[in-house]
Amino acid sequence: MKNKTRVFFLIIGLLSIACSTDADPTIQDDIITEEIAENLYFPPLNSAKWETIPMTELKWNEVTSQALYTFLEEKNTKAFIVLKNGRIVVEWYGTDFTQDSPWYWASAGKTLTSFTTGIAQEEGFLALTDKSSDYLGEGWTSLTTEKEGLITVWNQLSMTTGMDDTQGDCKTPDCLTYIADAGTRWSYHNAPYTLLQDVITNASNTDFPIYFNSKLRDRIGMTGQWLSTNESNNVYWSTARSMARFGLLNLNDGVWDKTAILGDTRFLEGMKNTSQPLNKSYGYLWWLNGKESAMIPQSQVIFETTLMPNAPEDLYAGLGKNDQKLYIVPSQNLVIVRMGEATGVATLGPSSFDNELWELINSVID
């Protein structure tokens, strides 16, 4: 077991980037949700006001926090925010970066598309069981009609379309080729994910950015926009505080203050829990800690280890290229954001940086 864990972290530490870019709720989960609802603070919309709380009030270790800040600086971090019960405990920025500076989410932004898909389903525009070809048209892949017809919106959300992930961002039919039947193979494939935005556009008859802005972004006071670097992918850019707002929304199960942005609890449960039996550490475009096994991008190996042994087991996360991080920890009412340049060898999702960072976070909050 220890040897497999070492191999897991060795691989995610060395894996270079090859292209751009379960369970029902328990009684304990209900208790945690009630506590969060009673204690959470929500910053006002369209305002820079955001309540803070000092480490001393939380009995956190300010002395060890200096090692954390040094680590962040050494690892090319631009922004780092820690929320406790919605209030800012830590807001740290690197040189020439401020709370108003935009930065890219990379694949951490997949979580935004996941959440928006849930809204579109709740509004009746689509169902996760629908064939993707219902919205993308027949022939959106190079698969046979029979094999293409097996692919559903759910497969796009869970990374189980069965198509060749080595094609990366390319989403034209000639790049979308068959490897396995939908639902039988997990692989981290950007193109089918990106096409979820086209699914929402065609289902709702509204351009995805407009739908996203009106149904999610503007309702929680986020800023930012979707931009493409290669005419294939769509990457979200925003401030670190906007990422923290989205994390706070998810911490409170889709409710902003007293307004439900996404009220479909079944979708939310599926989003934050194992979505398929192949990679138990993956939900609907969210990474999950605390599972007995994990897979990583560009590999078909199943590792018998959790994603981040140093992090709380109930953590779920948006993880992106160059270690863009959105961590959510329901058991501790924490939201943590990290934006910045690469911390080492670039990876598409989980990295050794996660475990190193959480070792230092624990030294502060424990």
Coordinates of C-alpha atoms in Angstrom, one line a residue:
M1 CA 0.0 0.0 0.0
K2 CA 2.8 2.5 0.9
N3 CA 4.7 1.6 -2.3
K4 CA 1.6 2.3 -4.4
T5 CA 1.0 5.6 -2.7
R6 CA 4.6 6.6 -3.3
V7 CA 4.2 5.7 -7.0
F8 CA 1.0 7.7 -7.2
F9 CA 2.7 10.9 -6.0
L10 CA 5.8 10.2 -8.1
I11 CA 3.6 10.0 -11.2
I12 CA 1.6 13.1 -10.5
G13 CA 4.8 14.9 -9.7
L14 CA 6.5 14.0 -13.0
L15 CA 3.5 13.9 -15.3
S16 CA 4.1 16.7 -17.9
I17 CA 1.1 18.4 -19.6
A18 CA 0.5 16.9 -23.0
C19 CA -2.3 19.3 -24.1
S20 CA -3.8 22.6 -23.0
T21 CA -5.7 22.5 -20.5
D22 CA -22.3 7.6 -4.3
A23 CA -23.3 7.8 -1.5
D24 CA -26.6 9.1 0.0
P25 CA -26.3 11.9 2.5
T26 CA -25.9 10.7 6.1
I27 CA -27.3 12.0 9.4
Q28 CA -23.9 13.5 10.2
D29 CA -24.0 15.3 6.8
D30 CA -27.4 16.8 7.7
I31 CA -26.0 18.0 11.0
I32 CA -23.0 19.6 9.3
T33 CA -25.3 21.3 6.7
E34 CA -27.5 22.8 9.5
E35 CA -24.4 24.1 11.3
I36 CA -23.1 25.7 8.1
A37 CA -26.5 27.4 7.4
E38 CA -26.6 28.9 10.9
N39 CA -23.0 30.2 10.9
L40 CA -22.1 31.2 7.3
Y41 CA -21.5 34.8 6.3
F42 CA -22.1 35.9 2.7
P43 CA -20.5 39.1 1.4
P44 CA -22.8 41.6 -0.2
L45 CA -23.3 41.6 -4.0
N46 CA -21.5 44.2 -6.1
S47 CA -19.4 45.3 -3.2
A48 CA -15.7 45.0 -2.0
K49 CA -16.9 44.6 1.6
W50 CA -16.1 41.2 3.1
E51 CA -16.0 40.5 6.8
T52 CA -12.8 39.1 8.2
I53 CA -11.9 37.1 11.3
P54 CA -8.4 37.1 12.9
M55 CA -6.5 33.8 13.4
T56 CA -6.3 34.5 17.1
E57 CA -10.1 34.4 17.4
L58 CA -10.0 31.0 15.8
K59 CA -7.0 29.9 17.9
W60 CA -5.0 29.3 14.8
N61 CA -1.2 29.4 14.9
E62 CA 0.1 32.7 13.5
V63 CA 3.7 31.7 14.1
T64 CA 3.5 28.8 11.7
S65 CA 1.6 30.9 9.1
Q66 CA 4.9 32.6 8.2
A67 CA 6.2 29.3 6.8
L68 CA 3.0 29.0 4.8
Y69 CA 3.4 32.4 3.3
T70 CA 7.1 31.7 2.5
F71 CA 6.0 28.5 0.7
L72 CA 3.4 30.3 -1.3
E73 CA 5.9 32.9 -2.5
E74 CA 8.5 30.2 -3.4
K75 CA 5.9 28.3 -5.4
N76 CA 4.9 31.3 -7.6
T77 CA 1.6 31.9 -6.0
K78 CA -0.4 35.0 -7.1
A79 CA -3.3 34.8 -4.7
F80 CA -4.3 32.7 -1.6
I81 CA -7.5 33.1 0.3
V82 CA -8.9 31.1 3.3
L83 CA -12.5 31.5 4.3
K84 CA -13.8 30.2 7.6
N85 CA -17.6 30.3 7.9
G86 CA -17.5 32.6 4.9
R87 CA -15.3 35.2 6.5
I88 CA -11.8 35.9 5.3
V89 CA -9.0 34.7 7.6
V90 CA -6.2 34.8 5.1
E91 CA -6.0 37.0 2.0
W92 CA -2.4 37.0 0.6
Y93 CA -1.2 38.3 -2.7
G94 CA 2.1 38.0 -4.5
T95 CA 4.1 40.9 -6.0
D96 CA 2.1 43.0 -8.5
F97 CA -1.1 41.2 -7.8
T98 CA -4.2 42.5 -5.9
Q99 CA -7.7 41.5 -5.0
D100 CA -8.8 43.1 -8.3
S101 CA -6.3 41.2 -10.5
P102 CA -7.8 38.6 -12.8
W103 CA -6.3 35.1 -13.3
Y104 CA -7.2 32.0 -15.1
W105 CA -9.0 29.0 -13.4
A106 CA -7.8 26.5 -16.0
S107 CA -9.5 23.2 -15.3
A108 CA -10.7 24.3 -11.9
G109 CA -13.3 26.1 -14.1
K110 CA -14.8 22.8 -15.0
T111 CA -16.7 23.0 -11.7
L112 CA -18.5 26.1 -13.0
T113 CA -19.7 24.2 -16.1
S114 CA -20.8 21.3 -13.9
F115 CA -22.9 23.6 -11.6
T116 CA -24.4 25.4 -14.6
T117 CA -25.4 22.0 -16.1
G118 CA -27.3 21.3 -12.9
I119 CA -29.1 24.6 -13.3
A120 CA -30.0 23.8 -16.9
Q121 CA -31.4 20.4 -15.8
E122 CA -33.3 22.0 -12.9
E123 CA -34.9 24.4 -15.4
G124 CA -36.0 21.6 -17.6
F125 CA -33.8 22.3 -20.6
L126 CA -32.0 19.0 -20.5
A127 CA -31.6 15.7 -18.5
L128 CA -28.3 14.0 -17.7
T129 CA -29.7 10.8 -19.3
D130 CA -30.3 12.6 -22.6
K131 CA -28.1 11.6 -25.6
S132 CA -25.5 14.3 -26.3
S133 CA -26.4 14.1 -29.9
D134 CA -29.9 15.5 -29.0
Y135 CA -28.1 18.8 -28.5
L136 CA -24.9 18.5 -30.6
G137 CA -26.5 16.8 -33.6
E138 CA -25.7 13.4 -35.1
G139 CA -22.2 13.2 -36.3
W140 CA -20.6 15.4 -33.6
T141 CA -18.0 12.6 -33.3
S142 CA -16.4 10.2 -35.8
L143 CA -18.1 7.2 -34.0
T144 CA -20.7 5.0 -35.6
T145 CA -24.2 6.2 -35.0
E146 CA -24.7 3.3 -32.6
K147 CA -21.6 4.1 -30.5
E148 CA -22.2 7.9 -30.6
G149 CA -25.8 7.2 -29.4
L150 CA -24.4 5.7 -26.2
I151 CA -22.9 9.0 -25.1
T152 CA -25.1 11.0 -22.7
V153 CA -24.8 14.3 -20.9
W154 CA -23.9 12.3 -17.8
N155 CA -20.9 10.7 -19.6
Q156 CA -19.6 14.2 -20.5
L157 CA -20.0 15.3 -16.8
S158 CA -18.3 12.1 -15.5
M159 CA -15.4 11.9 -18.1
T160 CA -16.7 8.5 -19.3
T161 CA -17.4 9.2 -23.0
G162 CA -15.0 6.5 -24.0
M163 CA -13.3 8.6 -26.6
D164 CA -9.5 9.1 -27.2
D165 CA -8.3 11.6 -24.5
T166 CA -4.9 12.1 -26.2
Q167 CA -6.7 14.4 -28.7
G168 CA -6.9 17.0 -25.9
D169 CA -8.9 20.1 -26.6
C170 CA -9.7 19.4 -30.3
K171 CA -13.5 19.0 -30.5
T172 CA -14.0 18.5 -34.3
P173 CA -15.5 15.1 -35.2
D174 CA -12.2 13.8 -36.7
C175 CA -10.6 14.3 -33.2
L176 CA -13.4 12.6 -31.3
T177 CA -12.5 8.9 -31.9
Y178 CA -13.6 5.6 -30.3
I179 CA -11.7 3.7 -27.7
A180 CA -14.4 2.1 -25.6
D181 CA -18.2 2.2 -25.1
A182 CA -19.4 5.2 -23.2
G183 CA -19.5 4.4 -19.4
T184 CA -16.8 1.7 -19.5
R185 CA -13.6 3.8 -19.5
W186 CA -12.7 6.9 -17.4
S187 CA -10.3 9.4 -19.0
Y188 CA -9.7 13.1 -18.5
H189 CA -10.7 14.5 -21.8
N190 CA -11.1 18.2 -22.3
A191 CA -13.1 18.2 -25.6
P192 CA -16.3 16.4 -24.5
Y193 CA -16.2 18.5 -21.4
T194 CA -16.0 21.8 -23.4
L195 CA -18.8 20.6 -25.6
L196 CA -21.1 20.6 -22.5
Q197 CA -21.2 24.3 -22.9
D198 CA -22.5 23.8 -26.4
V199 CA -25.1 21.4 -25.0
I200 CA -26.3 24.1 -22.6
T201 CA -26.3 26.7 -25.4
N202 CA -28.5 24.5 -27.7
A203 CA -30.7 23.2 -24.9
S204 CA -31.5 26.7 -23.5
N205 CA -31.3 28.6 -26.8
T206 CA -29.0 31.0 -25.0
D207 CA -25.3 31.4 -25.6
F208 CA -23.5 29.7 -22.7
P209 CA -21.7 32.8 -21.3
I210 CA -24.9 34.7 -21.2
Y211 CA -26.7 31.8 -19.5
F212 CA -23.9 31.3 -17.1
N213 CA -23.7 35.0 -16.2
S214 CA -27.4 35.4 -15.6
K215 CA -28.0 32.1 -13.8
L216 CA -24.9 31.9 -11.7
R217 CA -22.2 34.6 -11.9
D218 CA -24.3 37.7 -11.4
R219 CA -26.5 36.1 -8.7
I220 CA -23.6 35.6 -6.3
G221 CA -21.6 38.7 -7.1
M222 CA -18.8 37.1 -9.1
T223 CA -16.9 38.8 -11.8
G224 CA -15.0 37.3 -14.8
Q225 CA -15.4 36.0 -18.3
W226 CA -14.8 32.9 -20.4
L227 CA -11.9 33.2 -22.9
S228 CA -10.4 30.8 -25.4
T229 CA -6.7 30.5 -25.9
N230 CA -6.8 28.1 -28.9
E231 CA -10.3 28.5 -30.4
S232 CA -11.2 25.1 -28.9
N233 CA -11.3 25.4 -25.1
N234 CA -13.0 27.9 -22.9
V235 CA -11.1 29.1 -19.8
Y236 CA -12.6 31.2 -17.0
W237 CA -10.8 34.3 -15.8
S238 CA -11.7 36.1 -12.6
T239 CA -10.4 37.5 -9.3
A240 CA -9.5 35.2 -6.4
R241 CA -12.4 36.6 -4.5
S242 CA -14.8 35.5 -7.2
M243 CA -13.4 32.0 -7.0
A244 CA -13.9 32.2 -3.2
R245 CA -17.6 33.3 -3.7
F246 CA -18.2 30.2 -5.9
G247 CA -16.6 28.0 -3.2
L248 CA -18.8 29.5 -0.6
L249 CA -21.9 28.8 -2.7
N250 CA -21.0 25.2 -2.9
L251 CA -20.1 25.0 0.8
N252 CA -23.7 26.0 1.4
D253 CA -25.1 23.4 -1.0
G254 CA -26.0 25.7 -3.9
V255 CA -27.7 28.4 -1.7
W256 CA -26.3 32.0 -1.6
D257 CA -27.4 33.5 1.6
K258 CA -31.1 32.5 1.5
T259 CA -31.4 32.3 -2.3
A260 CA -31.2 28.9 -4.0
I261 CA -29.0 29.2 -7.0
L262 CA -29.3 25.4 -7.6
G263 CA -31.9 23.6 -5.6
D264 CA -31.6 20.1 -7.1
T265 CA -30.2 18.2 -4.2
R266 CA -29.9 15.0 -6.2
F267 CA -27.7 16.7 -8.7
L268 CA -25.6 18.3 -6.0
E269 CA -25.1 15.0 -4.2
G270 CA -24.0 13.4 -7.5
M271 CA -21.7 16.3 -8.3
K272 CA -19.8 16.0 -5.0
N273 CA -19.7 12.2 -4.7
T274 CA -18.2 9.4 -6.8
S275 CA -20.0 9.7 -10.2
Q276 CA -18.9 6.3 -11.7
P277 CA -17.2 3.1 -10.4
L278 CA -14.0 3.6 -12.4
N279 CA -12.4 6.7 -10.8
K280 CA -13.8 6.9 -7.3
S281 CA -12.1 10.2 -6.7
Y282 CA -14.1 12.0 -9.4
G283 CA -17.6 13.4 -9.3
Y284 CA -19.3 15.7 -11.9
L285 CA -16.1 17.5 -12.9
W286 CA -15.0 17.8 -9.2
W287 CA -12.1 16.0 -7.6
L288 CA -12.9 14.1 -4.4
N289 CA -10.6 13.3 -1.5
G290 CA -10.9 10.5 1.0
K291 CA -11.8 7.7 -1.5
E292 CA -10.1 4.3 -1.4
S293 CA -8.6 4.8 -4.9
A294 CA -7.9 7.4 -7.5
M295 CA -7.0 7.9 -11.2
I296 CA -5.2 10.8 -12.7
P297 CA -5.2 12.5 -16.1
Q298 CA -3.3 10.8 -18.9
S299 CA -3.2 7.5 -17.1
Q300 CA -5.3 4.4 -16.9
V301 CA -3.7 3.1 -13.7
I302 CA -6.0 2.9 -10.6
F303 CA -4.0 3.9 -7.5
E304 CA -5.1 2.5 -4.1
T305 CA -4.7 5.8 -2.3
T306 CA -6.6 9.0 -1.6
L307 CA -5.8 12.1 -3.6
M308 CA -4.4 14.2 -0.7
P309 CA -3.6 12.2 2.4
N310 CA -2.7 15.4 4.3
A311 CA -6.1 17.0 3.5
P312 CA -9.4 16.4 5.3
E313 CA -11.2 13.3 3.9
D314 CA -14.4 15.2 3.0
L315 CA -12.5 17.8 0.8
Y316 CA -13.7 18.2 -2.7
A317 CA -11.9 20.4 -5.2
G318 CA -11.6 22.2 -8.5
L319 CA -8.1 21.5 -9.7
G320 CA -6.4 23.1 -12.8
K321 CA -3.3 23.5 -14.8
N322 CA -0.4 25.1 -13.0
D323 CA -2.0 24.3 -9.6
Q324 CA -5.1 26.5 -9.7
K325 CA -6.9 25.3 -6.6
L326 CA -10.4 25.6 -5.1
Y327 CA -10.7 23.5 -2.0
I328 CA -14.0 23.0 -0.1
V329 CA -14.0 21.3 3.3
P330 CA -17.6 21.0 4.7
S331 CA -16.6 19.5 8.0
Q332 CA -14.5 22.6 8.8
N333 CA -16.6 25.2 7.0
L334 CA -13.5 26.1 4.9
V335 CA -13.0 27.4 1.4
I336 CA -9.4 27.8 0.2
V337 CA -8.3 29.4 -3.1
R338 CA -4.9 29.3 -4.7
M339 CA -4.1 31.0 -8.0
G340 CA -0.7 31.4 -9.6
E341 CA 2.0 30.2 -11.9
A342 CA 3.3 26.6 -12.1
T343 CA 4.7 25.3 -8.8
G344 CA 6.9 22.7 -10.5
V345 CA 6.2 20.3 -13.3
A346 CA 2.8 21.2 -14.9
T347 CA 0.0 18.8 -14.4
L348 CA -3.7 18.8 -15.4
G349 CA -5.3 18.1 -12.0
P350 CA -4.0 16.7 -8.8
S351 CA -0.3 17.3 -8.0
S352 CA 2.2 16.8 -5.2
F353 CA 1.7 20.5 -4.4
D354 CA -1.7 19.6 -2.9
N355 CA -0.2 17.5 -0.2
E356 CA 2.7 19.9 0.5
L357 CA 0.3 22.8 0.8
W358 CA -2.0 20.9 3.2
E359 CA 0.8 19.9 5.5
L360 CA 1.4 23.7 6.0
I361 CA -2.3 24.6 6.2
N362 CA -2.7 21.9 8.9
S363 CA 0.2 23.4 10.9
V364 CA -1.8 26.7 11.1
I365 CA -5.3 25.5 11.7
D366 CA -4.7 22.4 13.9

